[in-house]
XYZ file of C-alpha atoms in Angstrom:
301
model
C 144.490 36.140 89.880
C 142.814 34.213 92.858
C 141.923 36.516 95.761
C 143.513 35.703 98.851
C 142.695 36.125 102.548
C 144.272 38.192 104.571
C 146.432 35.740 105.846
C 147.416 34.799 101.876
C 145.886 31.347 102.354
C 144.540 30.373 98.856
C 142.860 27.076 100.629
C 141.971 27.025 104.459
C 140.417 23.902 106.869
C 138.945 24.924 110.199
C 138.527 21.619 112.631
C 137.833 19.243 109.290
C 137.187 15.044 110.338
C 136.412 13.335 107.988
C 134.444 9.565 109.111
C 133.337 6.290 107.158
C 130.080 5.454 107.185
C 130.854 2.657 109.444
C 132.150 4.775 111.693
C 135.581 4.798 111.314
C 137.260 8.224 111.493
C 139.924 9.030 109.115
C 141.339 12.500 110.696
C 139.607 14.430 112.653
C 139.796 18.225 114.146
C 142.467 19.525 111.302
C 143.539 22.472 110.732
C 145.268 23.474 107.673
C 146.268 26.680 105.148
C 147.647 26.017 102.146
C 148.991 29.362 100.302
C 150.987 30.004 97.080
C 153.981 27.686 98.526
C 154.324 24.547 96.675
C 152.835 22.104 99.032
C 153.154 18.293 99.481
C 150.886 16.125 101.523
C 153.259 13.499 103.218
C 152.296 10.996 105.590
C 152.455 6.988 105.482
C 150.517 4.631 103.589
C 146.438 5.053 104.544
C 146.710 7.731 106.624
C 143.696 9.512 104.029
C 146.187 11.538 101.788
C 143.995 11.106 98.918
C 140.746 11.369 100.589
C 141.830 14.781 102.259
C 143.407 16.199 98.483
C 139.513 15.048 97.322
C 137.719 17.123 100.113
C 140.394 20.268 99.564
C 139.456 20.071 95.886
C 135.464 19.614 96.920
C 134.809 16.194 95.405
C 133.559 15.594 98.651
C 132.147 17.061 101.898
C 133.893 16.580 105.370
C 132.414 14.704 108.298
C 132.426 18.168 110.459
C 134.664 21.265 109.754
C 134.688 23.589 107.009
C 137.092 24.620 104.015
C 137.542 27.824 102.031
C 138.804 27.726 98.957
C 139.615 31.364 97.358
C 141.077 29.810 94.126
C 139.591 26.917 91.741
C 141.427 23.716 92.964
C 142.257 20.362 90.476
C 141.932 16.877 92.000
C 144.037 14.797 89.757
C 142.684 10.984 90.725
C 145.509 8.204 90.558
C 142.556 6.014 88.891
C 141.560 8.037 85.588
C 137.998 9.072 86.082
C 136.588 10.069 82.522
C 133.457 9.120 80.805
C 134.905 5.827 79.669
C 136.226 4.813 83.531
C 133.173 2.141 84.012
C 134.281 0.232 80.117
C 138.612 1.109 80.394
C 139.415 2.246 83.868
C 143.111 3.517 83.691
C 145.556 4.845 85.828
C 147.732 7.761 85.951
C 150.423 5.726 84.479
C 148.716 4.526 81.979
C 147.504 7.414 80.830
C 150.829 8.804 80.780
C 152.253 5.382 79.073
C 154.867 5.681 82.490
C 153.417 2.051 83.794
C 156.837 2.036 86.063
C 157.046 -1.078 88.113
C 155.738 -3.249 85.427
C 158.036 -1.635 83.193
C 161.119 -2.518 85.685
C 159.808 -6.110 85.593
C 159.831 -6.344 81.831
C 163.606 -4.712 82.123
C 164.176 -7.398 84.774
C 163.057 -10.069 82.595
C 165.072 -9.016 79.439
C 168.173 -8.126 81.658
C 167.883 -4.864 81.628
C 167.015 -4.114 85.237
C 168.915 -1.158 86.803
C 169.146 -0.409 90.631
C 166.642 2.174 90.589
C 163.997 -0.350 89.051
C 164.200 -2.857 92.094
C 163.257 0.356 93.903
C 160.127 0.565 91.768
C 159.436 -2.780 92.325
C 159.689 -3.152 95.780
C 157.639 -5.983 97.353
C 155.406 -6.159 95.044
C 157.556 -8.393 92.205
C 155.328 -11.318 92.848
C 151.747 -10.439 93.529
C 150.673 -10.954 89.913
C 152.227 -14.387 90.443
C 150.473 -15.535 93.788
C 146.934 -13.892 92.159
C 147.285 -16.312 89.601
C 148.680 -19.233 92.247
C 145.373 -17.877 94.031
C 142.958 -18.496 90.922
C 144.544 -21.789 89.780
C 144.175 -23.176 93.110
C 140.251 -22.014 93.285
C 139.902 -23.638 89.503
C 139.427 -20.181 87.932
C 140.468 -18.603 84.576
C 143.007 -15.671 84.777
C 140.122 -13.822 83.299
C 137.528 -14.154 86.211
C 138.484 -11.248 87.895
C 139.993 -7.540 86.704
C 143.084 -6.326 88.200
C 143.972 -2.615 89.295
C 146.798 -1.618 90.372
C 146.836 1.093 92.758
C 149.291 2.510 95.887
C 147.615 0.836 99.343
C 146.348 3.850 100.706
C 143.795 3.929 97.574
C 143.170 0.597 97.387
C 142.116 0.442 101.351
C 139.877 2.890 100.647
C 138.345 1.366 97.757
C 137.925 -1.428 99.763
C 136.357 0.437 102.233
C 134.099 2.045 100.357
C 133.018 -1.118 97.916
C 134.522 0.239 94.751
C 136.785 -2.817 94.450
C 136.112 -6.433 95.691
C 139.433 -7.717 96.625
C 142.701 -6.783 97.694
C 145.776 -8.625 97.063
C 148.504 -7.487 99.185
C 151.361 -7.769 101.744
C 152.290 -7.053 105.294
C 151.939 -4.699 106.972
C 149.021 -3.895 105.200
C 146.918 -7.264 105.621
C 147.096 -6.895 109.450
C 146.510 -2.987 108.849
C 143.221 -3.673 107.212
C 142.347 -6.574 109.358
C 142.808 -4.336 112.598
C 140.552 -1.449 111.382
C 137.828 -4.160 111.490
C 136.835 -3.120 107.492
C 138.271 -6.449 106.288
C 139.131 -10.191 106.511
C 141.217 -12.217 104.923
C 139.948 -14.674 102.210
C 143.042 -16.187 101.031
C 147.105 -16.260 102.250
C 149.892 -16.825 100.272
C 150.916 -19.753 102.452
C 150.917 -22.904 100.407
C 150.487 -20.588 97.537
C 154.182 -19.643 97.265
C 157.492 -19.892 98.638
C 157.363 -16.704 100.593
C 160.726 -16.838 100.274
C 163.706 -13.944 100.624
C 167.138 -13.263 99.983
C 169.968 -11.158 101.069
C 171.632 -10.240 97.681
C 175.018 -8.955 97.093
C 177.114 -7.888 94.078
C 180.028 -10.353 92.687
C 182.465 -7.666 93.446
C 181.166 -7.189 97.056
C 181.365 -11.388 97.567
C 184.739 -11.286 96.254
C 186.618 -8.289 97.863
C 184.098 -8.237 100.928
C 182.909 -11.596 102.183
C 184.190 -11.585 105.711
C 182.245 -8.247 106.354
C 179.477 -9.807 104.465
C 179.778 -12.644 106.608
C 179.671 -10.690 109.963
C 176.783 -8.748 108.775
C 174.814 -11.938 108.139
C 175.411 -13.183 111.094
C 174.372 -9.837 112.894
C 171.065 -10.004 111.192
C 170.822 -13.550 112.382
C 171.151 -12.409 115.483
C 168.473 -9.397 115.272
C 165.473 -11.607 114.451
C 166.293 -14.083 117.049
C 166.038 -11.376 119.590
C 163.342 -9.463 117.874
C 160.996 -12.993 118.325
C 162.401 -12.999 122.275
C 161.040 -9.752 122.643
C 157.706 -9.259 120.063
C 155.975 -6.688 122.167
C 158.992 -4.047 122.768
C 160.051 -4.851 118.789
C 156.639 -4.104 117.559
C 155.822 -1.048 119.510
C 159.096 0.446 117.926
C 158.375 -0.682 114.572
C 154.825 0.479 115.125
C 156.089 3.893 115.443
C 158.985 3.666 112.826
C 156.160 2.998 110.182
C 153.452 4.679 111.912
C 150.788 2.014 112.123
C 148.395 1.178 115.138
C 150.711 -1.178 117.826
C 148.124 -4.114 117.342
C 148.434 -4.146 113.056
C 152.330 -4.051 113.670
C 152.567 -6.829 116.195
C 150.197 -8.884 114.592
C 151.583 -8.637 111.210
C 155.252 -9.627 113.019
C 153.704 -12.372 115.107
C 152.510 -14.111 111.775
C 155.263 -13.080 109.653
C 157.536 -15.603 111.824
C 160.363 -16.119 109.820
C 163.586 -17.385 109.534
C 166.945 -17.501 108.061
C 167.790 -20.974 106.298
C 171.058 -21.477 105.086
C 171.395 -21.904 101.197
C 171.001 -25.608 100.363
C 169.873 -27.770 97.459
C 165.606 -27.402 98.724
C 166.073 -23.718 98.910
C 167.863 -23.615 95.043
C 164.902 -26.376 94.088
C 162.446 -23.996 95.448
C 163.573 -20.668 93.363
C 164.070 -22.619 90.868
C 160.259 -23.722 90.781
C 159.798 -19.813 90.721
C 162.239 -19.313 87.991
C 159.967 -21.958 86.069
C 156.544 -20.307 87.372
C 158.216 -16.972 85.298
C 158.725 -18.638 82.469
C 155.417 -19.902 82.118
C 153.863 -16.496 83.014
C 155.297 -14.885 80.588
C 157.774 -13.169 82.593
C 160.772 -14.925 81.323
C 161.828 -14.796 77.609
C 164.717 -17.939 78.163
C 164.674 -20.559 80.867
C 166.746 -19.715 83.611
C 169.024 -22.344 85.898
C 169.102 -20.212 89.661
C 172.241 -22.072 90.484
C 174.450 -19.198 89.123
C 172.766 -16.561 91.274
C 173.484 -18.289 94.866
C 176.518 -18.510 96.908
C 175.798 -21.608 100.031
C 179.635 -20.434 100.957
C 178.000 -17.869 104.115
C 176.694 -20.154 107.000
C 174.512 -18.829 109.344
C 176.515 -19.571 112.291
């Protein structure tokens, strides 16, 4: 039985930062007590939820601050750390054979996809896809360079700390990592791929529902024009909806700069190319003609 303070806190942090080398600070002045309550550690996407679970388990030593610890505490990495790391590096997932969003793409691919699995997905269905774009355009074998996959917050500190090389990733987290001055970017996706996205709907919805569908398009029409008439108000609010710094959000909507094109025969010819990209990847079992899966019957206007 672990003995506990007065207070019952099994784990306590008294005024803990925690800096980069470079500088940088990652949190600084915390206090926290953990006690025999299940506990989560919640926050958005490289705000240091990893790096503080490392210094609560002592894998590491904070900036300033101290941390008692009145009961042996487990770090369990999301990159598998064992003997063999350096030769087979693994992650969690693998380890546990639960590989989830590349599973949901291989049920995508055979047509097995369910709603859940576009959750586990995401944004992320085509970063394998520009990476390769990426290397065929620089005349290099898929085999030049070793991918990881790992959530952003890990992988920005990786990057920080020069355990990996290269990120490939998305917005916001390009202009995240370009605004905390630890990174620039090599390579964009622009020429690369079609950077292209859809509003999707069921057959049911288009058949029972297209006038609201209609008047919903049309409202997000709307929204983005005014959003672009306004950048500085819309990215201080959607700097503090996602909680990231005002300059990564405005920056990352600045370049973003897109628009809604109605469905025509380029924009078909275009997934279509992507379709074919799939099947060549491996991605696709069975060609696939795109023309079933778009409607051009919603104009924008």
């Amino acid at each position: 039985m672990a003995a506990a303070t007065p207070t019952g806190a099994l784990v306590a942090l008294h005024h803990v930062s925690f800096r980069f080398d470079d500088g940088v600070t990652l949190f600084d002045s915390l206090d926290l007590s953990i006690d025999r309550t299940p506990t989560g550690i919640v926050g958005r996407n490289g705000i240091g939820k990893s790096q503080l679970a490392q210094l609560i388990a002592g894998r590491c030593a904070p900036s300033t601050g101290t941390i008692e610890r009145h009961t042996p505490v487990v770090y369990v990495a999301q990159q598998h750390d064992d003997g063999n790391a350096a030769a087979n590096p693994r992650t969690v997932s693998q380890v546990a054979a639960l590989d989830a969003p590349l599973g949901a793409l291989a049920r995508l691919a055979d047509g097995r996809a369910e709603p859940h699995d576009f959750d586990l997905i995401g944004d992320r269905w085509d970063l394998a896809e520009r990476l390769r774009a990426a290397l065929d355009a620089a005349g290099l074998p898929p085999d030049a360079v070793s991918f990881r996959f790992l959530p952003p917050a890990d992988t920005m500190l990786a990057l920080a700390t020069g355990s990996i090389d290269a990120w490939a990733t998305w917005e916001p987290y390009t202009a995240l990592a370009e605004t905390s001055g630890r990174a620039r970017v090599l390579v964009s996706g622009r020429g690369l791929w079609s950077g292209l996205s859809y509003i999707a709907a069921t057959d049911a919805a288009i058949a029972s529902k297209r006038d609201v569908l209609h008047d919903f398009l049309r409202r997000v029409v709307r929204a983005q024009a005014w959003s672009y008439r306004h950048a500085d108000a819309y990215s201080a609010a959607l700097a503090r909806i996602i909680g990231i710094p005002p300059a990564a959000a405005k920056l990352q909507f600045e370049r973003r700069n897109t628009r809604w094109l109605p469905i025509d025969a380029t924009v078909i010819a275009e997934q279509q190319r992507t379709a074919d990209f799939y099947l060549k990847a491996g991605l696709l079992r069975q060609p696939l003609d795109v023309r079933t899966t778009f409607d051009p019957g919603f104009p924008l206007a």
